[in-house]
PDB file of C-alpha atoms in Angstrom:
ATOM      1  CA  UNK A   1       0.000   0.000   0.000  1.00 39.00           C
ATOM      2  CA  UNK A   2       1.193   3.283  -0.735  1.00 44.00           C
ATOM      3  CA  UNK A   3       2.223   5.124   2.252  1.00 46.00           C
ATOM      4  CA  UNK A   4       0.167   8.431   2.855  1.00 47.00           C
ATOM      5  CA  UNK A   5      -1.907  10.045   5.008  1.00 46.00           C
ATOM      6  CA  UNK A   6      -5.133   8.765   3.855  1.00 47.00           C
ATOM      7  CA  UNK A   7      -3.351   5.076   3.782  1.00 48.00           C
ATOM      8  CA  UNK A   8      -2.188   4.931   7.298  1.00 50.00           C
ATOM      9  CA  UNK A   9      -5.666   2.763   8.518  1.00 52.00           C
ATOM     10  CA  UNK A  10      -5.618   0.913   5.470  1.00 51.00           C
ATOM     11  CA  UNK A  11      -1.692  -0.162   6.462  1.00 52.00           C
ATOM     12  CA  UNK A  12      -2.913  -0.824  10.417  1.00 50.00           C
ATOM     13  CA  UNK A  13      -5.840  -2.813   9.306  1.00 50.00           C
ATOM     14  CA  UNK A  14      -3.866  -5.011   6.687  1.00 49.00           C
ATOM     15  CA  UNK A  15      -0.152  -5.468   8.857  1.00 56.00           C
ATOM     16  CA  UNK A  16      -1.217  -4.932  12.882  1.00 55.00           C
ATOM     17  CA  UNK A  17       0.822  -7.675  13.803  1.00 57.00           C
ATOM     18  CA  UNK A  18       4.038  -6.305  11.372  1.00 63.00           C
ATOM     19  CA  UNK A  19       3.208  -2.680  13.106  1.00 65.00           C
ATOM     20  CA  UNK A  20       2.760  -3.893  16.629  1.00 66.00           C
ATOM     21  CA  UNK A  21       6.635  -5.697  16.307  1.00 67.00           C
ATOM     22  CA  UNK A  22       8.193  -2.866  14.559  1.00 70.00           C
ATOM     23  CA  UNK A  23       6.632  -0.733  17.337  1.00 72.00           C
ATOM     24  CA  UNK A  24       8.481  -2.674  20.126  1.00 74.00           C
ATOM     25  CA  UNK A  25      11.586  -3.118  18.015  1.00 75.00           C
ATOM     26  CA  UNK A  26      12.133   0.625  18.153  1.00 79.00           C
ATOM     27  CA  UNK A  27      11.063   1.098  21.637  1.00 81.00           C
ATOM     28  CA  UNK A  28      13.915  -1.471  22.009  1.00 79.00           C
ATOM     29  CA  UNK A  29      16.517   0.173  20.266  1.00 80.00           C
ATOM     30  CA  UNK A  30      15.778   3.361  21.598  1.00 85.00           C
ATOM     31  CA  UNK A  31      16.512   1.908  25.147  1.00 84.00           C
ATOM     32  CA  UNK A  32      19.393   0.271  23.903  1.00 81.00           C
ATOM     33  CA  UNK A  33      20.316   3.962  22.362  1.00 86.00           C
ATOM     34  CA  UNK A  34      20.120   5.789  25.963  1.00 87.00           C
ATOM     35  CA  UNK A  35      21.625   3.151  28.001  1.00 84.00           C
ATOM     36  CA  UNK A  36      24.883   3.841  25.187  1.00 84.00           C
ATOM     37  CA  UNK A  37      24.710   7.656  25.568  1.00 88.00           C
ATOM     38  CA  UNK A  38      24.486   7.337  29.358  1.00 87.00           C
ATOM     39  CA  UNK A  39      27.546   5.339  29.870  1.00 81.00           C
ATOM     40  CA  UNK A  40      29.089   7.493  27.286  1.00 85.00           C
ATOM     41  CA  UNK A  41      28.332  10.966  28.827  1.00 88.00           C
ATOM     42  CA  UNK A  42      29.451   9.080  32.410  1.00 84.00           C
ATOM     43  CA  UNK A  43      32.491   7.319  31.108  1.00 80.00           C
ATOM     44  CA  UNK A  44      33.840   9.306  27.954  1.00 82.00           C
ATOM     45  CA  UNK A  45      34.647   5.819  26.268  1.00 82.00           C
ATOM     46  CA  UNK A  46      35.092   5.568  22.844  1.00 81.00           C
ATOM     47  CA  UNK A  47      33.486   2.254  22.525  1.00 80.00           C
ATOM     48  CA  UNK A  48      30.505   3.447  24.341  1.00 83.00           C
ATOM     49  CA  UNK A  49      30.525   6.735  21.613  1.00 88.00           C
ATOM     50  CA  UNK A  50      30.565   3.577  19.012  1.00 87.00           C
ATOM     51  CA  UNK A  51      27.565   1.432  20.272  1.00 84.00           C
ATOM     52  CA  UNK A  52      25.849   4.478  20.554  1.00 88.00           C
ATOM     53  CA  UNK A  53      26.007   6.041  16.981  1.00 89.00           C
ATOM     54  CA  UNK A  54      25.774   2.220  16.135  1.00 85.00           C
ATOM     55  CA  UNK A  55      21.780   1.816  17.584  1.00 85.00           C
ATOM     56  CA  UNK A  56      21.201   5.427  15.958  1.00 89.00           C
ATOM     57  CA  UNK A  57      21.954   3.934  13.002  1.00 87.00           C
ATOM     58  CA  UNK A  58      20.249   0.823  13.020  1.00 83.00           C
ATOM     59  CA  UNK A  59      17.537   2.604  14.385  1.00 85.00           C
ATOM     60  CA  UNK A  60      17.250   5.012  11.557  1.00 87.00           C
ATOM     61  CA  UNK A  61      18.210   2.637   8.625  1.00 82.00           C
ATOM     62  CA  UNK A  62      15.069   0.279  10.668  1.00 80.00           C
ATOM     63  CA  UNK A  63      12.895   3.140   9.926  1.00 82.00           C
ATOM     64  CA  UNK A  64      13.692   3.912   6.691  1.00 81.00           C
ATOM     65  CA  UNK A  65      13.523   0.184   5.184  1.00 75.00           C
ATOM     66  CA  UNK A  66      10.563  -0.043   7.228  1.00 73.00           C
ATOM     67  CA  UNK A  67       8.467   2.850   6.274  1.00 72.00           C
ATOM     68  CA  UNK A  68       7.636   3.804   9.731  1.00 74.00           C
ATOM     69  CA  UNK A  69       9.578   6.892   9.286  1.00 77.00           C
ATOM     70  CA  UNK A  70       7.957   7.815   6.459  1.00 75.00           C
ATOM     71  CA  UNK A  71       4.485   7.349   8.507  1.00 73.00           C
ATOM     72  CA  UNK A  72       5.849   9.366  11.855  1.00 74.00           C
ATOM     73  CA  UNK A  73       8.029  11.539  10.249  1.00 77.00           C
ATOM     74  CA  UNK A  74       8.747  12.980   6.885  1.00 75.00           C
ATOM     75  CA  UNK A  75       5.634  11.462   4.906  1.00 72.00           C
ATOM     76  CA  UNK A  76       5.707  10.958   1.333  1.00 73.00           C
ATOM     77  CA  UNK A  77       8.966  12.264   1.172  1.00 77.00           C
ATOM     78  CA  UNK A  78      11.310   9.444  -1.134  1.00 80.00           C
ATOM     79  CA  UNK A  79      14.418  11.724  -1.182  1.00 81.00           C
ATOM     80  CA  UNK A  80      14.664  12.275   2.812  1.00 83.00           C
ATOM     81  CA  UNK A  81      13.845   8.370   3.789  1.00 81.00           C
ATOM     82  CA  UNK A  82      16.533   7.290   1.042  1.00 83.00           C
ATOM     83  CA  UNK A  83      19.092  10.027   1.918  1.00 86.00           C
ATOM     84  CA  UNK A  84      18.819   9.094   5.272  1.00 87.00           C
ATOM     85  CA  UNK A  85      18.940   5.613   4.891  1.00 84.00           C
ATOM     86  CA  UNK A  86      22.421   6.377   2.922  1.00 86.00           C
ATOM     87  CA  UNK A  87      24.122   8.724   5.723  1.00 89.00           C
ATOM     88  CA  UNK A  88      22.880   6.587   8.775  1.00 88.00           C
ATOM     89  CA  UNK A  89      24.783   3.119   6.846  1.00 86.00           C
ATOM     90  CA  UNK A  90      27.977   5.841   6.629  1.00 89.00           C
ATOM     91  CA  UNK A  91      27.235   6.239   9.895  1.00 90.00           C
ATOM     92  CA  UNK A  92      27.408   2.482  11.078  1.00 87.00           C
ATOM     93  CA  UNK A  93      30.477   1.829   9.288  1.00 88.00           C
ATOM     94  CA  UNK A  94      31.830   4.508  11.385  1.00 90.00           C
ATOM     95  CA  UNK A  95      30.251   2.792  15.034  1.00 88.00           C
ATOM     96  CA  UNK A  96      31.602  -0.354  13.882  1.00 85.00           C
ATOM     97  CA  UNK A  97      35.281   1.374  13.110  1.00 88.00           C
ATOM     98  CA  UNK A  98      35.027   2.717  16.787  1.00 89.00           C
ATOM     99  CA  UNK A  99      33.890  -0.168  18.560  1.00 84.00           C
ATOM    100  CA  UNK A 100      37.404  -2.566  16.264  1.00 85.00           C
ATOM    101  CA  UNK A 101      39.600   0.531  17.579  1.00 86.00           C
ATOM    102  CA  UNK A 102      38.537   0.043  21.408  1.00 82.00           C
ATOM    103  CA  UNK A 103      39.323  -3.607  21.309  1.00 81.00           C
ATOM    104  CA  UNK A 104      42.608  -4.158  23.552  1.00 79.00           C
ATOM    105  CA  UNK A 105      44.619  -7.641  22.227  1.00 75.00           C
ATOM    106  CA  UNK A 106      48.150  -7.975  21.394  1.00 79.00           C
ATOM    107  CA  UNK A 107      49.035  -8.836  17.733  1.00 77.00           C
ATOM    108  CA  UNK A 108      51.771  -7.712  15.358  1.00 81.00           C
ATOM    109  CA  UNK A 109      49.118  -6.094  13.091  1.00 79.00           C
ATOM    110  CA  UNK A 110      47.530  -4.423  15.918  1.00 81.00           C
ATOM    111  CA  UNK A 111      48.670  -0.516  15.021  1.00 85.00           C
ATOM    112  CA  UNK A 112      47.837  -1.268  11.462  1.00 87.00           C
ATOM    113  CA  UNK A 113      44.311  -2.490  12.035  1.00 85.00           C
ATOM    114  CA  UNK A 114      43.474   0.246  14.168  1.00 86.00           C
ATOM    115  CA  UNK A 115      45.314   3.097  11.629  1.00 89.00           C
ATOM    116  CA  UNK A 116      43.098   1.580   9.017  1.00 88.00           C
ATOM    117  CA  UNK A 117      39.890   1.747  11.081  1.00 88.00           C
ATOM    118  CA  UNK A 118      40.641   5.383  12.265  1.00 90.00           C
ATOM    119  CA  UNK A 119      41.149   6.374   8.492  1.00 91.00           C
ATOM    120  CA  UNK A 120      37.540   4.662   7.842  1.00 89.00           C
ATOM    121  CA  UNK A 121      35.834   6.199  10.888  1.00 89.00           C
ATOM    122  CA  UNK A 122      36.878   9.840   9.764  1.00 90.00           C
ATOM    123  CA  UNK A 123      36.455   8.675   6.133  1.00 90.00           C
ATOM    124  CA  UNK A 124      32.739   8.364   6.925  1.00 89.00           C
ATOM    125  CA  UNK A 125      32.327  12.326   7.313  1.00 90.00           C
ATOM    126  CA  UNK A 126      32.776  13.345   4.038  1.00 90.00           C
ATOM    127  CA  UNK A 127      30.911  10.449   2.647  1.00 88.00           C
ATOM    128  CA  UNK A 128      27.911  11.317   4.817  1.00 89.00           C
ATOM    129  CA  UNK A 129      28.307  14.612   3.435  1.00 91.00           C
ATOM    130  CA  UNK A 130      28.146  13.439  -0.135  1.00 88.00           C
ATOM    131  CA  UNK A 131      25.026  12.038   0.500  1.00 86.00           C
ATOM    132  CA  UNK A 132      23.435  14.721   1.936  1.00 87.00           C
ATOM    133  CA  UNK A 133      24.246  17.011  -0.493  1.00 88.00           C
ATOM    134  CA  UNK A 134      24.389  15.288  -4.085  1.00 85.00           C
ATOM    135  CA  UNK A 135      21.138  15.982  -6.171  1.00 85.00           C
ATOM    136  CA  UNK A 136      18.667  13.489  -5.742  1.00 80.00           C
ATOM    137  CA  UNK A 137      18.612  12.811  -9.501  1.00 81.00           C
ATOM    138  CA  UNK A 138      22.144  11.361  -8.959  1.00 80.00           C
ATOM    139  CA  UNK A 139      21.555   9.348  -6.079  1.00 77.00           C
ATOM    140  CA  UNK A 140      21.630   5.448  -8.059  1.00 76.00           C
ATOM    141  CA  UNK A 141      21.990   2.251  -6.802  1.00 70.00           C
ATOM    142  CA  UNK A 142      24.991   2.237  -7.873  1.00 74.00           C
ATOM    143  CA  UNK A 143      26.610   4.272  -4.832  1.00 75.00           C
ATOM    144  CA  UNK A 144      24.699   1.867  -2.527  1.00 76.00           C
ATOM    145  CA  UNK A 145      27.268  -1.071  -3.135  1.00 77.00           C
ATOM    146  CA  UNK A 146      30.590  -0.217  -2.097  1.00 81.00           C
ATOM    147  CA  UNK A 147      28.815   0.700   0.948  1.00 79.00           C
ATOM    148  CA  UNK A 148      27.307  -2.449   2.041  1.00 77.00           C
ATOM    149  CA  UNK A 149      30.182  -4.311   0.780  1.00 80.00           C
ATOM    150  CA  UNK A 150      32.789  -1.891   2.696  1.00 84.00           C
ATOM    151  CA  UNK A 151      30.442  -2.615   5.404  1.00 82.00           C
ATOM    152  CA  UNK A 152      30.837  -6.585   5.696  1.00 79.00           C
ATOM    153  CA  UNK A 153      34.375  -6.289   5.329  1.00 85.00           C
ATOM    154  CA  UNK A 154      34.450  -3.859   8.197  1.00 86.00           C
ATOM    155  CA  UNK A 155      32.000  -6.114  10.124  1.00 81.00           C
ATOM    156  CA  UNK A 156      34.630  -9.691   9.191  1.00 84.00           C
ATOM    157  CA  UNK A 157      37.905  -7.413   9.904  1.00 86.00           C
ATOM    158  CA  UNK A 158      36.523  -6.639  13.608  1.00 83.00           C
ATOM    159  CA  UNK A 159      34.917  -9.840  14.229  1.00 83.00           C
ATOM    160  CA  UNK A 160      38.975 -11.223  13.760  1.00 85.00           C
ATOM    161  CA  UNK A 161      40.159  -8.362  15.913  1.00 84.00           C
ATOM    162  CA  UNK A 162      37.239  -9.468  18.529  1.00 82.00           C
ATOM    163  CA  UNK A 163      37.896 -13.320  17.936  1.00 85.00           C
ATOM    164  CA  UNK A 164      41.871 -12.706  18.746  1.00 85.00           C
ATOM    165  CA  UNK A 165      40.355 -10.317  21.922  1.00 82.00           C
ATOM    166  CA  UNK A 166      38.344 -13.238  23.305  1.00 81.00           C
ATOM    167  CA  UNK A 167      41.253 -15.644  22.656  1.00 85.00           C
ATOM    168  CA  UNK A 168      43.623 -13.804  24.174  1.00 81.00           C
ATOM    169  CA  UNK A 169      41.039 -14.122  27.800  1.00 78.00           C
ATOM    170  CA  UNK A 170      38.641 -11.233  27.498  1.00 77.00           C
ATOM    171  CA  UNK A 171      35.227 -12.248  28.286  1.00 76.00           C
ATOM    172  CA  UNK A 172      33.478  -8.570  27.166  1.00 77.00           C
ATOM    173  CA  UNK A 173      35.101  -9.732  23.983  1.00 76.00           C
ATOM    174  CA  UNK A 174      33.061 -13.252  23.763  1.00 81.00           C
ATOM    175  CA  UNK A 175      30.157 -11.023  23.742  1.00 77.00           C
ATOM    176  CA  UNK A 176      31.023  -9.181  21.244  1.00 77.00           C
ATOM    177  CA  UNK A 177      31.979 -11.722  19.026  1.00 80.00           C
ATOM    178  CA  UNK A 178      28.562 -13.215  19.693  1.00 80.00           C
ATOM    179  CA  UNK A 179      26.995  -9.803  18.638  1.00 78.00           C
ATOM    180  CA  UNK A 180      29.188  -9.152  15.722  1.00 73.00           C
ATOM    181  CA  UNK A 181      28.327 -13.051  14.385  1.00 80.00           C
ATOM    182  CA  UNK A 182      24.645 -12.227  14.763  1.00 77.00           C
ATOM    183  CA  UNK A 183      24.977  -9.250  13.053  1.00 76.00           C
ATOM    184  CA  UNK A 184      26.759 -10.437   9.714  1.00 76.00           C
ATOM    185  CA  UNK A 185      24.127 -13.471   9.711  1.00 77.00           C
ATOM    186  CA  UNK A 186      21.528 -10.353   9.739  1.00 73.00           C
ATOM    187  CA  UNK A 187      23.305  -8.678   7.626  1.00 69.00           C
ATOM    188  CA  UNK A 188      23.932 -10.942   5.027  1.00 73.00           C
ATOM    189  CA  UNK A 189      20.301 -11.868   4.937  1.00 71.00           C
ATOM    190  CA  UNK A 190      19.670  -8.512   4.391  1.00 68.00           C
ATOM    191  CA  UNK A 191      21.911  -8.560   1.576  1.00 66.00           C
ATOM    192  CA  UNK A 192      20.173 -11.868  -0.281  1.00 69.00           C
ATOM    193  CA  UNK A 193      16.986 -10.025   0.172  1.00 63.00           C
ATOM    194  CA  UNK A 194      18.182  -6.730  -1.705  1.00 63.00           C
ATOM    195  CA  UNK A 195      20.181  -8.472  -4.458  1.00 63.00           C
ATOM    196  CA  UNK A 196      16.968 -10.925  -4.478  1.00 63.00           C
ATOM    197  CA  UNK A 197      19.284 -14.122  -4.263  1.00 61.00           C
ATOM    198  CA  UNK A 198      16.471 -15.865  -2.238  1.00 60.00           C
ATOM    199  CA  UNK A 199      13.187 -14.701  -2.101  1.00 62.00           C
ATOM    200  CA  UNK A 200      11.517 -13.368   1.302  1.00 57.00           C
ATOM    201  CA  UNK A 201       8.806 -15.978   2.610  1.00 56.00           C
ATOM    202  CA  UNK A 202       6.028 -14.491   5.013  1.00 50.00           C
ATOM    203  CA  UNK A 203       6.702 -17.251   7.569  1.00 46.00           C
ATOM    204  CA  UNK A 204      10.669 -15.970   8.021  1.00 52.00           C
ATOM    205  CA  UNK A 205       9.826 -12.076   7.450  1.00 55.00           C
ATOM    206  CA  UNK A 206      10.944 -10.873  11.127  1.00 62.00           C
ATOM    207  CA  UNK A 207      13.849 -13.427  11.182  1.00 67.00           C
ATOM    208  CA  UNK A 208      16.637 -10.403  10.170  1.00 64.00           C
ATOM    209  CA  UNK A 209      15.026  -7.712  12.761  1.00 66.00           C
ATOM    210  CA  UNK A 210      14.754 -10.660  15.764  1.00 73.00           C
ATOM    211  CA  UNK A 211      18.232 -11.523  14.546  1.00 74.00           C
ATOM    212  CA  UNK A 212      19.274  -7.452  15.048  1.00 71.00           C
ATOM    213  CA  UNK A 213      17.194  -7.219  18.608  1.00 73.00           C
ATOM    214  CA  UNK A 214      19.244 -10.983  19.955  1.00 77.00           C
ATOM    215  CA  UNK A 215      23.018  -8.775  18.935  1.00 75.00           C
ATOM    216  CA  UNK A 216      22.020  -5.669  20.562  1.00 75.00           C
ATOM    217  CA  UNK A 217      21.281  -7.857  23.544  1.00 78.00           C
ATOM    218  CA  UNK A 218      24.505  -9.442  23.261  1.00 78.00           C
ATOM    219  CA  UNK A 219      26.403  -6.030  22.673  1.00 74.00           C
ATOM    220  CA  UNK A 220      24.529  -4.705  25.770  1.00 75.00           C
ATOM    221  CA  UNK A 221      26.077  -7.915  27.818  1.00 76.00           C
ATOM    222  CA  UNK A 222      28.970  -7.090  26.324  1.00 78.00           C
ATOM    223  CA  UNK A 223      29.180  -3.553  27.353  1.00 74.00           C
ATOM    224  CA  UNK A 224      28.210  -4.531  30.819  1.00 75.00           C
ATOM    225  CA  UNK A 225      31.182  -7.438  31.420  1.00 75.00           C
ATOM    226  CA  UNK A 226      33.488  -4.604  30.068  1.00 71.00           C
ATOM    227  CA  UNK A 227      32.204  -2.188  33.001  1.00 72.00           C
ATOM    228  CA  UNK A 228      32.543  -5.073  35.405  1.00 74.00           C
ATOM    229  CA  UNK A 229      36.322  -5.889  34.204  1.00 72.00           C
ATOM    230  CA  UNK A 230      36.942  -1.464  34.422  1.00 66.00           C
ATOM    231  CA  UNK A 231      35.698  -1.696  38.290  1.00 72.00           C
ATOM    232  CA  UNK A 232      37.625  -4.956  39.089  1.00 71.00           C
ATOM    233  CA  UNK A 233      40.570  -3.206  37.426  1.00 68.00           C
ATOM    234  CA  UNK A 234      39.931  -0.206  39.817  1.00 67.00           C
ATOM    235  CA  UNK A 235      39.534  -1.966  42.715  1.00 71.00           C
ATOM    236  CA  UNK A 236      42.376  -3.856  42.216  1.00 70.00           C
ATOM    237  CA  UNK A 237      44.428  -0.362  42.016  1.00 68.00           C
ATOM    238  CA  UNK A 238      42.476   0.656  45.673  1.00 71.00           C
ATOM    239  CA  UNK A 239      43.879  -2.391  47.241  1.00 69.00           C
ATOM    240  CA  UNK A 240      47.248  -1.831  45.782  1.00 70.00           C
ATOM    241  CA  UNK A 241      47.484   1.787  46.622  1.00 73.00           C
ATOM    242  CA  UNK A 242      45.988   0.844  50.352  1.00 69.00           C
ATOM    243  CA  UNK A 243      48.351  -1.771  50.893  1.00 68.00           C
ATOM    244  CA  UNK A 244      51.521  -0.019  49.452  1.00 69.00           C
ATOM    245  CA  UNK A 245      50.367   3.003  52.215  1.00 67.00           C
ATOM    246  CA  UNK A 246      49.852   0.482  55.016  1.00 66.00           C
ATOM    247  CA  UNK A 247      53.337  -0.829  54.381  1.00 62.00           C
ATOM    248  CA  UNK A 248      54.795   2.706  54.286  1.00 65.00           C
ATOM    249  CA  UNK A 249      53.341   3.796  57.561  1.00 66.00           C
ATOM    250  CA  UNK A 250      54.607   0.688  59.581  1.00 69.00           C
ATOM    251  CA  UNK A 251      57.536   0.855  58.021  1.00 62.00           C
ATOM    252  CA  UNK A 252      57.768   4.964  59.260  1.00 64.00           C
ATOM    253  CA  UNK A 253      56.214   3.752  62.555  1.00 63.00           C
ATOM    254  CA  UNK A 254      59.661   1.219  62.858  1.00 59.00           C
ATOM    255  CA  UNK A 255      61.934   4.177  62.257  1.00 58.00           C
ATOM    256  CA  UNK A 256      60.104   6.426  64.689  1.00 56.00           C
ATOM    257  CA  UNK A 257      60.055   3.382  67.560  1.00 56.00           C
ATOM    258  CA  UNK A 258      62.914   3.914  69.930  1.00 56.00           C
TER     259      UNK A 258
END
């Protein structure tokens, strides 16, 4: 159904179920948004700054492909759901950059990997730039490629620099590999359906976004064993630092004695 203003009840009545989960998917994300921004604002963290542009952009690329936006939003408008759609993917590639660049692991390649995904993260500026301001006319297909494809090879690249992290002992990492494997399987169904390599069946037609809602889960748990591992860390430190003074003050209180 064409999406307008005198469609809207025509759309409810025909997809309530469809509207009803898309509904709670964004109430989801939108949690999963704030929870990111808090700990960012509290913390400062980069990879907090990355998980957080990273469920704006799902959120806003969920909206787009979805055609709620165009129903809440912006309306009929075609050029503001597709432009938008264009500079929120720039703007995952750039999350996804940020969140491979906070990973800590020791590997030969190491400064390399995160050289080349600080060169994409600032990279993504000027391309969300380009989309914003080409003409519409000019906007093809085309120009969508190299962006989901620069995208999954983003997406494998961390995934190894997460795999090597969880190796290596980190737990927050295990998480995130979790996550990051959801999210290419996602992802690369996302992919068949746009390039129409399988067809979409009605019965598996919420299997991508219950796909995206189970790695935002696991990017949350994530998040939360790396805030866990941060206050062990510091607590460790406090015991360290109270144990180093306790020795200093006996040891003063010996040379004092008579």
């Amino acid at each position: 159904i064409p999406l307008s203003l005198t469609t809207i009840s025509l759309l409810s009545a025909g997809q309530q179920s469809k509207l009803v989960f898309s509904g709670a998917l964004i109430v989801l994300f939108l949690a999963f948004f704030s929870i990111s921004m808090i700990l960012y604002i509290y913390t400062r963290e980069v990879q907090f700054l990355g998980i957080t542009l990273f469920f704006a952009g799902v959120l806003a690329v969920f909206m787009c492909q979805t055609g709620l936006g165009r129903i809440l939003f912006w309306g009929e408008s075609v050029e503001t759901n597709n432009r938008l759609s264009l500079i929120a993917g720039a703007g995952i590639i750039a999350s996804l950059c940020m969140i491979g660049r906070s990973l800590r692991f020791h590997h030969q390649y190491q400064d390399m990997a995160n050289r080349v995904l600080r060169f994409l993260t600032y990279s993504m500026l000027p391309v969300a730039l380009f989309f914003l301001l080409i003409p519409f006319q000019q906007l093809t297909a085309h120009m969508v490629v190299p962006l989901l494809l620069l995208a999954l090879l983003v997406l494998i690249g961390v995934l190894f620099m997460a795999t090597i992290t969880a190796i290596q002992g980190s737990k927050a990492a295990m998480y995130l590999v979790s996550s990051w494997v959801l999210i290419i399987l996602s992802y690369t169904t996302l992919l068949a359906y746009k390039f129409r390599l399988v067809e979409r069946e009605a019965s598996l037609q919420n299997t991508g976004e219950v796909i995206a809602i189970l790695a935002g889960i696991f990017l949350l748990l994530s998040v939360a064993e790396f805030i866990r591992s941060q206050r062990d860390e510091l607590n460790d430190v406090r015991h360290q630092t109270k144990a180093k003074g306790d020795f200093l003050k006996n040891v003063s209180q010996e040379f004092l004695a008579p």
